PDB file of N, CA and C in Angstrom:
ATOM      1  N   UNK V 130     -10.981  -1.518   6.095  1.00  0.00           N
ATOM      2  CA  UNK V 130      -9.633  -2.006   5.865  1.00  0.00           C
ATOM      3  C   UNK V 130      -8.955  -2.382   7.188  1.00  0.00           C
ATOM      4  N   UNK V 131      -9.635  -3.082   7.977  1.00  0.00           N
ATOM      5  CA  UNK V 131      -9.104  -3.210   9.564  1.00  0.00           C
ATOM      6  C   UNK V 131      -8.230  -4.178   9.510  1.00  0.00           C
ATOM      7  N   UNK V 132      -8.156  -5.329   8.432  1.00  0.00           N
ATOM      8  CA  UNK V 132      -7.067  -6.394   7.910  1.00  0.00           C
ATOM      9  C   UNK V 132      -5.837  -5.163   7.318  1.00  0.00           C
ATOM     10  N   UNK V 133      -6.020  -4.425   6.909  1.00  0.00           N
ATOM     11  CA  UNK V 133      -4.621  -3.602   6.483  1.00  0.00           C
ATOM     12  C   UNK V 133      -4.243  -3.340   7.687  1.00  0.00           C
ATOM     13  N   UNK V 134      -4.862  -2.736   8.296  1.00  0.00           N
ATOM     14  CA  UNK V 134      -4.058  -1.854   9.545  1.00  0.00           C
ATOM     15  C   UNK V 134      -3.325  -2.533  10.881  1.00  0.00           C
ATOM     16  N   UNK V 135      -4.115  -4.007  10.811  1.00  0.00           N
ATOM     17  CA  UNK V 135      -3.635  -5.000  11.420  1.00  0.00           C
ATOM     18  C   UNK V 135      -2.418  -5.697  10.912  1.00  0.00           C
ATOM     19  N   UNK V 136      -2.420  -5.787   9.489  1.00  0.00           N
ATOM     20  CA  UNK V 136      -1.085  -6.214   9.069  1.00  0.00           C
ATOM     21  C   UNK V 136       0.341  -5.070   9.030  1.00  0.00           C
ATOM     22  N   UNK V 137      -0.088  -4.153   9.000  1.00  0.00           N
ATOM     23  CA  UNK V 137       0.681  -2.883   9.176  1.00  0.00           C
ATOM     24  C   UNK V 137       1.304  -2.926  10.159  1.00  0.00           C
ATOM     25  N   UNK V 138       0.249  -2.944  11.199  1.00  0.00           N
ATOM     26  CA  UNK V 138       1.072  -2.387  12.851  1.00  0.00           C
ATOM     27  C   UNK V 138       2.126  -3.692  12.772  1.00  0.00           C
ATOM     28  N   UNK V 139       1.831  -5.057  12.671  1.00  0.00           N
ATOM     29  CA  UNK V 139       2.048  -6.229  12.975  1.00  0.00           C
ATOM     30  C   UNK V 139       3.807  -5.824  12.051  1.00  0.00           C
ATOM     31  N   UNK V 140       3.724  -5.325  11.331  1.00  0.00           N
ATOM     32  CA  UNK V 140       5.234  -5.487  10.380  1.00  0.00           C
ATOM     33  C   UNK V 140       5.857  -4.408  10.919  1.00  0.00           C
ATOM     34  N   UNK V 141       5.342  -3.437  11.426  1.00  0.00           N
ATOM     35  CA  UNK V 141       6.376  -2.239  12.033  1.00  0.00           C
ATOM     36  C   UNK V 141       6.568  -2.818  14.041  1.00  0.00           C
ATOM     37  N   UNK V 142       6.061  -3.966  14.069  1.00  0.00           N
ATOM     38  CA  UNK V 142       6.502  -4.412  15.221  1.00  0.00           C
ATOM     39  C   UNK V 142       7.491  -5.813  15.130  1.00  0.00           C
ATOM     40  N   UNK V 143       7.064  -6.253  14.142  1.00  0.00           N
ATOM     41  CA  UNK V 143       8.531  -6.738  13.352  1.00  0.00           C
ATOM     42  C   UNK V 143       9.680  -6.272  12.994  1.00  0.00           C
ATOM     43  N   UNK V 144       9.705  -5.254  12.522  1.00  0.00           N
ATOM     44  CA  UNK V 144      10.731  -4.366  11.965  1.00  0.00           C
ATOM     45  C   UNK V 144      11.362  -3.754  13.549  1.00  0.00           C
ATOM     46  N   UNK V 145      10.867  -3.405  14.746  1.00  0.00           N
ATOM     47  CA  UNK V 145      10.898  -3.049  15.854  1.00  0.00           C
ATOM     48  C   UNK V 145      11.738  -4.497  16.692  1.00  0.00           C
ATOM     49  N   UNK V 146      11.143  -5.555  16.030  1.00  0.00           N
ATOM     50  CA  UNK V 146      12.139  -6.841  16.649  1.00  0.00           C
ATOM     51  C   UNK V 146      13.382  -7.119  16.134  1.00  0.00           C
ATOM     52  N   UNK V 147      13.240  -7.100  15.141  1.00  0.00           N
ATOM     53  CA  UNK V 147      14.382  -7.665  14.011  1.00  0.00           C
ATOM     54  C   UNK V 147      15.467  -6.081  14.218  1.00  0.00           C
ATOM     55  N   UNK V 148      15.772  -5.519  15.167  1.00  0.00           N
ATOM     56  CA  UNK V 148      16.579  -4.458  15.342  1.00  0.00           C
ATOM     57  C   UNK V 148      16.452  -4.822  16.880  1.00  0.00           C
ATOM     58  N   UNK V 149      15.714  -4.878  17.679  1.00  0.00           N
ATOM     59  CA  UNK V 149      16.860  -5.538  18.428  1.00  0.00           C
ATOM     60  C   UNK V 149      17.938  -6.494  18.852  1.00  0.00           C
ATOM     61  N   UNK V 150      18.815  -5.583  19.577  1.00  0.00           N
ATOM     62  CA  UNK V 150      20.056  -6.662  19.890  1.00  0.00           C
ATOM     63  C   UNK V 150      20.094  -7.934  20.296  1.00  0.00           C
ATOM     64  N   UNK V 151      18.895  -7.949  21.373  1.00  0.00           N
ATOM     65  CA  UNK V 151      19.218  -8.700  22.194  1.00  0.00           C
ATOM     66  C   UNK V 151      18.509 -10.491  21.408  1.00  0.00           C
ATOM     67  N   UNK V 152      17.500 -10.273  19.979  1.00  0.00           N
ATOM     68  CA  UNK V 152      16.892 -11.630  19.210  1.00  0.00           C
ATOM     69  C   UNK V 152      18.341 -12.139  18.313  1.00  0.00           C
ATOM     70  N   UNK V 153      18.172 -13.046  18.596  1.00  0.00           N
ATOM     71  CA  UNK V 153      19.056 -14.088  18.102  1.00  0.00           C
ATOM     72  C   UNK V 153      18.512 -14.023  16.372  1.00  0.00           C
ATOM     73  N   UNK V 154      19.684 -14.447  15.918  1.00  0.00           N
ATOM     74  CA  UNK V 154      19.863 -14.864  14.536  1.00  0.00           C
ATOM     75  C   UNK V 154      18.516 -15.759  13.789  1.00  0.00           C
ATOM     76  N   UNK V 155      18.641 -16.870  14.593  1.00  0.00           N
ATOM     77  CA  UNK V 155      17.053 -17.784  13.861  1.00  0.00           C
ATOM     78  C   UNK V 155      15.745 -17.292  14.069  1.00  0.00           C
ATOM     79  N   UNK V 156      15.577 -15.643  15.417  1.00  0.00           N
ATOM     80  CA  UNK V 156      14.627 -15.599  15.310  1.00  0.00           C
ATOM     81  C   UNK V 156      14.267 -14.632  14.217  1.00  0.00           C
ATOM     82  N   UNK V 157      15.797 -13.741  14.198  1.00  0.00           N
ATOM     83  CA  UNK V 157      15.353 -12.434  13.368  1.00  0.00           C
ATOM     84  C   UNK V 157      14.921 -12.890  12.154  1.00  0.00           C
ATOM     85  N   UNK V 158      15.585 -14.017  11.578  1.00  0.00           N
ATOM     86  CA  UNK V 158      14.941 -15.007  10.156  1.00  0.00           C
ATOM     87  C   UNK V 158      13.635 -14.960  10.443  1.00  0.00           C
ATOM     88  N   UNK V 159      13.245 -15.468  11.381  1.00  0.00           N
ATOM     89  CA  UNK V 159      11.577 -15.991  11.400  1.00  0.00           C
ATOM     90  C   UNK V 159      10.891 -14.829  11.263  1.00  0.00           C
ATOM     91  N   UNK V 160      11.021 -13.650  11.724  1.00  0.00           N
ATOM     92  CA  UNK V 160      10.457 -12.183  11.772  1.00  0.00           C
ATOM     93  C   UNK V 160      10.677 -11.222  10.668  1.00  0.00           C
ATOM     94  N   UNK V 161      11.626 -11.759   9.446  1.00  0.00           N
ATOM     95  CA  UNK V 161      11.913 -11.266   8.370  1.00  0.00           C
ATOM     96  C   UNK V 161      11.204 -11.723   7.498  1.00  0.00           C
ATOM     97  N   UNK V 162      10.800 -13.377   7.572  1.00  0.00           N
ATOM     98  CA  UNK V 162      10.279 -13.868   6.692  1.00  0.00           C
ATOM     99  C   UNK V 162       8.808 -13.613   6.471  1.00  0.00           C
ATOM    100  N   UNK V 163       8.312 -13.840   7.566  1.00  0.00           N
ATOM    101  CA  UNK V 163       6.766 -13.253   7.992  1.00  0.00           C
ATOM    102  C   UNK V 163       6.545 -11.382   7.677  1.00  0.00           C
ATOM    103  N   UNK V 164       7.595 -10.779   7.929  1.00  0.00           N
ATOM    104  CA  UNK V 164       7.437  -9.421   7.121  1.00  0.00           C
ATOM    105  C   UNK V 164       7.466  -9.585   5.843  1.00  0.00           C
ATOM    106  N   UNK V 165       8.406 -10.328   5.518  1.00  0.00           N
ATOM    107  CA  UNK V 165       7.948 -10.177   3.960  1.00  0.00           C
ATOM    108  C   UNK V 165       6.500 -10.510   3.175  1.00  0.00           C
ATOM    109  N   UNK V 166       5.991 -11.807   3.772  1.00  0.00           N
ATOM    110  CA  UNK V 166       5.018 -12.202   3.459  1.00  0.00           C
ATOM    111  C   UNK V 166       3.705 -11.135   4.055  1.00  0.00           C
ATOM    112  N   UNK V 167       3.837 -10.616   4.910  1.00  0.00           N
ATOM    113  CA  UNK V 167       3.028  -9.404   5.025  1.00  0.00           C
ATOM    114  C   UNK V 167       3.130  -8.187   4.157  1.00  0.00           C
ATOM    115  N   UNK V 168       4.121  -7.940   3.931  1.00  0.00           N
ATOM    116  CA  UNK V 168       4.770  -6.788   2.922  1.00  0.00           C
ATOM    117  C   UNK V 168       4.039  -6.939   1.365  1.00  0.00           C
ATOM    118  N   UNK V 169       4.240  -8.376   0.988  1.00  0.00           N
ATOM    119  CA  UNK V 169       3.176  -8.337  -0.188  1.00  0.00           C
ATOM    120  C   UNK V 169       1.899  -8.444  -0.224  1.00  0.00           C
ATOM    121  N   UNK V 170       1.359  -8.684   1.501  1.00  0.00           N
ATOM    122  CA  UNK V 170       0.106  -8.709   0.943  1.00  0.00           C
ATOM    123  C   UNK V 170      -0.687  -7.413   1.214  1.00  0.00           C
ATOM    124  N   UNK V 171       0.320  -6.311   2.238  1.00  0.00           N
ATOM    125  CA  UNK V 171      -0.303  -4.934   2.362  1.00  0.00           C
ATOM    126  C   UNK V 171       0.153  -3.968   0.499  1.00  0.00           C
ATOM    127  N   UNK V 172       1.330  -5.222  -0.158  1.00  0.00           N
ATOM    128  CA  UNK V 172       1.370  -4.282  -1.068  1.00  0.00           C
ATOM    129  C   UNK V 172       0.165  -4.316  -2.675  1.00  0.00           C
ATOM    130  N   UNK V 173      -0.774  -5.957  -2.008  1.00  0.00           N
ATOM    131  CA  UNK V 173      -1.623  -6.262  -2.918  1.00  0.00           C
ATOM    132  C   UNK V 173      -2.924  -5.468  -2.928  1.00  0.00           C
ATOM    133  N   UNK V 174      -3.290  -5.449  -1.438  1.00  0.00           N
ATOM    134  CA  UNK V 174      -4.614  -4.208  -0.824  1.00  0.00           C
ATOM    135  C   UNK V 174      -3.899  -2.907  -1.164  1.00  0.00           C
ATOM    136  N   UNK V 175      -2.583  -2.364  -1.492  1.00  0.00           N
ATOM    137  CA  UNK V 175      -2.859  -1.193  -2.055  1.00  0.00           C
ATOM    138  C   UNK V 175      -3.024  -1.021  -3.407  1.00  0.00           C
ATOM    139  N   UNK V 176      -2.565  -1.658  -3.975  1.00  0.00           N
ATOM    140  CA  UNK V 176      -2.590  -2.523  -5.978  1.00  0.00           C
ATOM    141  C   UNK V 176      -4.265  -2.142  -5.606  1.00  0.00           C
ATOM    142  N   UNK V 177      -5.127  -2.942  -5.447  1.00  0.00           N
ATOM    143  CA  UNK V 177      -6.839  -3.279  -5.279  1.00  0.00           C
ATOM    144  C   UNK V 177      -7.012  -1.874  -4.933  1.00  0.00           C
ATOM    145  N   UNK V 178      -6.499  -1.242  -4.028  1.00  0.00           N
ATOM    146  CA  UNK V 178      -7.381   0.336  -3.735  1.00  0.00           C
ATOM    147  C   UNK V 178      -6.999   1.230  -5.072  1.00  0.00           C
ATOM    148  N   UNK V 179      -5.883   1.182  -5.615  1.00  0.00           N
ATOM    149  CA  UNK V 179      -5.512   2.121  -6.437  1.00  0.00           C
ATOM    150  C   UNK V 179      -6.374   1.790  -7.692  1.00  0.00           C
ATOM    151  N   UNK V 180      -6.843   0.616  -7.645  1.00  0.00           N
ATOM    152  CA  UNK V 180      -7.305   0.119  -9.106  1.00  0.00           C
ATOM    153  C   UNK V 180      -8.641   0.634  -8.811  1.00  0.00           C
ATOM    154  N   UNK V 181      -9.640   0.645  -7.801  1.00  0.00           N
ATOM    155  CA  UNK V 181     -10.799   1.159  -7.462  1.00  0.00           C
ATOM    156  C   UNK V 181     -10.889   2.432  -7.355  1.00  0.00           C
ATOM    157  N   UNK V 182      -9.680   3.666  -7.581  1.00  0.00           N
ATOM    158  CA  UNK V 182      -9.913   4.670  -7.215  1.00  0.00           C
ATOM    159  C   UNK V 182      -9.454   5.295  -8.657  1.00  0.00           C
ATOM    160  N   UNK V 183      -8.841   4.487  -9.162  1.00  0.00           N
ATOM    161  CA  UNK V 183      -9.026   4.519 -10.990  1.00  0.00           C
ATOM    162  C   UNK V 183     -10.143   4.631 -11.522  1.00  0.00           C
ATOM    163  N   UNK V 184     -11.180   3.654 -11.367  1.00  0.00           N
ATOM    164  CA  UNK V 184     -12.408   3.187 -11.762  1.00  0.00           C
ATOM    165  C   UNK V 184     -13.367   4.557 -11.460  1.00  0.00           C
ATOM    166  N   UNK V 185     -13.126   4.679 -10.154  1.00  0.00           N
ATOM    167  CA  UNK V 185     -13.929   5.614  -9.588  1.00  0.00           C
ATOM    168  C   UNK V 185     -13.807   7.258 -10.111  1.00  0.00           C
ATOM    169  N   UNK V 186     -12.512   7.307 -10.740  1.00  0.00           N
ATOM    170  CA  UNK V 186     -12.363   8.631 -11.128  1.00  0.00           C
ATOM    171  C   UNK V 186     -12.789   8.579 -12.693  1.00  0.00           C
ATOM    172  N   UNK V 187     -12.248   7.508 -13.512  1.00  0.00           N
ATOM    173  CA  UNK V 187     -12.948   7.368 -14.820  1.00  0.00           C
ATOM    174  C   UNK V 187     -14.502   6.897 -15.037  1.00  0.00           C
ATOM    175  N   UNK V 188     -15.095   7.230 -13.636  1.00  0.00           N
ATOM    176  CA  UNK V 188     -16.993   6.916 -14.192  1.00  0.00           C
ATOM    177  C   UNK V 188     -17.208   8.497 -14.325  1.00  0.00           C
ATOM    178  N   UNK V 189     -16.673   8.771 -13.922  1.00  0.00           N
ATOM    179  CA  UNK V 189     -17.342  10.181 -14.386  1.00  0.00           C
ATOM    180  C   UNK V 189     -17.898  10.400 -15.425  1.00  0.00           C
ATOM    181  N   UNK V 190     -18.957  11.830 -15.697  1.00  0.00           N
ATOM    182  CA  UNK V 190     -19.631  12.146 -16.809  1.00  0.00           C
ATOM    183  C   UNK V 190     -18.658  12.830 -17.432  1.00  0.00           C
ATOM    184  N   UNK V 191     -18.262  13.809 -16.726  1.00  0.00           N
ATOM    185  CA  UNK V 191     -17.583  14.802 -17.873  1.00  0.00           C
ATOM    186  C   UNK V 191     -16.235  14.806 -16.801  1.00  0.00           C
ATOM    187  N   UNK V 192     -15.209  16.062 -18.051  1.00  0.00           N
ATOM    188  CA  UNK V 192     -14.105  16.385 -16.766  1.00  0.00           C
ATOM    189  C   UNK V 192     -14.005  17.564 -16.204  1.00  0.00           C
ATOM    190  N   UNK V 193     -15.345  17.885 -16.101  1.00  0.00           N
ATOM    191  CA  UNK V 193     -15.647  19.269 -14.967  1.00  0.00           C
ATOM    192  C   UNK V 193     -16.041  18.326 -13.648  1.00  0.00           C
ATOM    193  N   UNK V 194     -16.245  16.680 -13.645  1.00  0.00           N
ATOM    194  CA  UNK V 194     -16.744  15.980 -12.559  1.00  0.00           C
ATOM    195  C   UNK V 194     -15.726  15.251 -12.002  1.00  0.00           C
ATOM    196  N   UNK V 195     -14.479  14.858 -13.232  1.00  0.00           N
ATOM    197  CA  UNK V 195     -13.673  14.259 -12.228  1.00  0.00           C
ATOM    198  C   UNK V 195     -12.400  14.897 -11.193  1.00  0.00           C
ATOM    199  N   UNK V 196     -12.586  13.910 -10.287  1.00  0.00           N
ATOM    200  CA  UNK V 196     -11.617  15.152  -9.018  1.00  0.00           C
ATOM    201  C   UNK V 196     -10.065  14.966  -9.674  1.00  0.00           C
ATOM    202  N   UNK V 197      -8.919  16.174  -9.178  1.00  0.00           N
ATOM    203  CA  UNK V 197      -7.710  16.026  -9.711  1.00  0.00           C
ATOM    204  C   UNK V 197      -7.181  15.684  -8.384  1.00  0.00           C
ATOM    205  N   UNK V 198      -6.278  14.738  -8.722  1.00  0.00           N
ATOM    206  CA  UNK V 198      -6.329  13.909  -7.458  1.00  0.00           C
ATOM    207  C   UNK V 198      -4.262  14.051  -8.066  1.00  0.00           C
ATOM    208  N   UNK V 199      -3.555  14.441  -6.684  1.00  0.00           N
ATOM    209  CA  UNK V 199      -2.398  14.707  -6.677  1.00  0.00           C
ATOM    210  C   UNK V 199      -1.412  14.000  -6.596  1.00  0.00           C
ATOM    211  N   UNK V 200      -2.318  12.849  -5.527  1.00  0.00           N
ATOM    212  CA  UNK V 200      -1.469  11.800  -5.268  1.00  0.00           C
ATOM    213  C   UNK V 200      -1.167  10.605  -6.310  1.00  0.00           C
ATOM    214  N   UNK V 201      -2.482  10.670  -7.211  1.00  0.00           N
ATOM    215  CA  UNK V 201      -1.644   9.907  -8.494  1.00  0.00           C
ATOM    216  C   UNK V 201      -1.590  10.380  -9.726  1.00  0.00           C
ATOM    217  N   UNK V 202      -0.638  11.269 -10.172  1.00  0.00           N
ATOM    218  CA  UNK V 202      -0.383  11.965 -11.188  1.00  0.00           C
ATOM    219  C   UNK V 202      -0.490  11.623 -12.514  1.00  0.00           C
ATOM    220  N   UNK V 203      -0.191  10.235 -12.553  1.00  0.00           N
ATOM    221  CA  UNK V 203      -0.581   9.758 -13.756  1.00  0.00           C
ATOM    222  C   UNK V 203      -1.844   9.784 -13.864  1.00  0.00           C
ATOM    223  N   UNK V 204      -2.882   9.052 -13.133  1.00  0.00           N
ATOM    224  CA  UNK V 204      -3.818   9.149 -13.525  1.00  0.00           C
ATOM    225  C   UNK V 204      -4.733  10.404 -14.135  1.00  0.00           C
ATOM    226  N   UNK V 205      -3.898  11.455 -14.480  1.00  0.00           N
ATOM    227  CA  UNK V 205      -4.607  12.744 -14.907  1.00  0.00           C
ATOM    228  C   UNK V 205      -3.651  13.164 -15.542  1.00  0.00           C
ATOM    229  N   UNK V 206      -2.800  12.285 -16.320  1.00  0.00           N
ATOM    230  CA  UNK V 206      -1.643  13.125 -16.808  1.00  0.00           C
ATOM    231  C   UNK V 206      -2.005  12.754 -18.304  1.00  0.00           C
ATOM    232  N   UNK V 207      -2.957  11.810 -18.706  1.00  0.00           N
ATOM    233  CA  UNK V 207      -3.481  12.026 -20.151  1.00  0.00           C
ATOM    234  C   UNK V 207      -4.518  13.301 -20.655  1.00  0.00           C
ATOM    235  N   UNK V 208      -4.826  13.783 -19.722  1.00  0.00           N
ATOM    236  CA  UNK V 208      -5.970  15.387 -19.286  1.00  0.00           C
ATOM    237  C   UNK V 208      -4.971  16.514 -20.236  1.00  0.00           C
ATOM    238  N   UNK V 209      -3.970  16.358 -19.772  1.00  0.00           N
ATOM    239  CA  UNK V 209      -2.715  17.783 -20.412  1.00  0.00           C
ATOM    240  C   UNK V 209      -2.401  17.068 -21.312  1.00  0.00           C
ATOM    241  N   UNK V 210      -2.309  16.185 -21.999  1.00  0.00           N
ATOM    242  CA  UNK V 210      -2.004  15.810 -23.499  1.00  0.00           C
ATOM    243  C   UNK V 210      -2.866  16.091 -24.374  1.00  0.00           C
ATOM    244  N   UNK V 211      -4.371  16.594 -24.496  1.00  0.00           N
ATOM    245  CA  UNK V 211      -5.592  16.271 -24.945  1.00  0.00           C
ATOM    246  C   UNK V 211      -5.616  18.030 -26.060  1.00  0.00           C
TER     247      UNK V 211
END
């Protein structure tokens, strides 16, 4: 994921411009706009990981195999309805 982490740093050094004082108005536009357009596309590679780590938890055989995974609650929150 070296394209994520590259678009990452790249928007928190945006976000680092667009607060200072000293950039003018047309540039902070130009540095807002380009965050945004980065913003959706680090928010599309996380959409794609979450959907693979879905997949990956529903191949399981049984549910003594699949892991309970905290960070996405839903995905194990049909387990306690059953």
């Amino acid at each position: 994921m070296k394209g994520f982490e590259e678009r990452l740093k790249r928007l928190e050094e945006l976000s680092e411009k667009i607060h200072d004082e000293e950039v003018d108005l047309d540039e902070a536009m130009a540095f807002f706009e380009e965050g945004i357009k980065l913003a959706r596309a680090l928010e599309t590679d996380l959409a794609k990981v979450e959907r693979k780590i879905e997949i990956l938890v529903n191949q399981a055989d049984s549910e003594e195999e699949k892991p309970v995974l905290e960070l996405f609650p839903e995905l194990n929150s049909g387990k306690d309805q059953e």
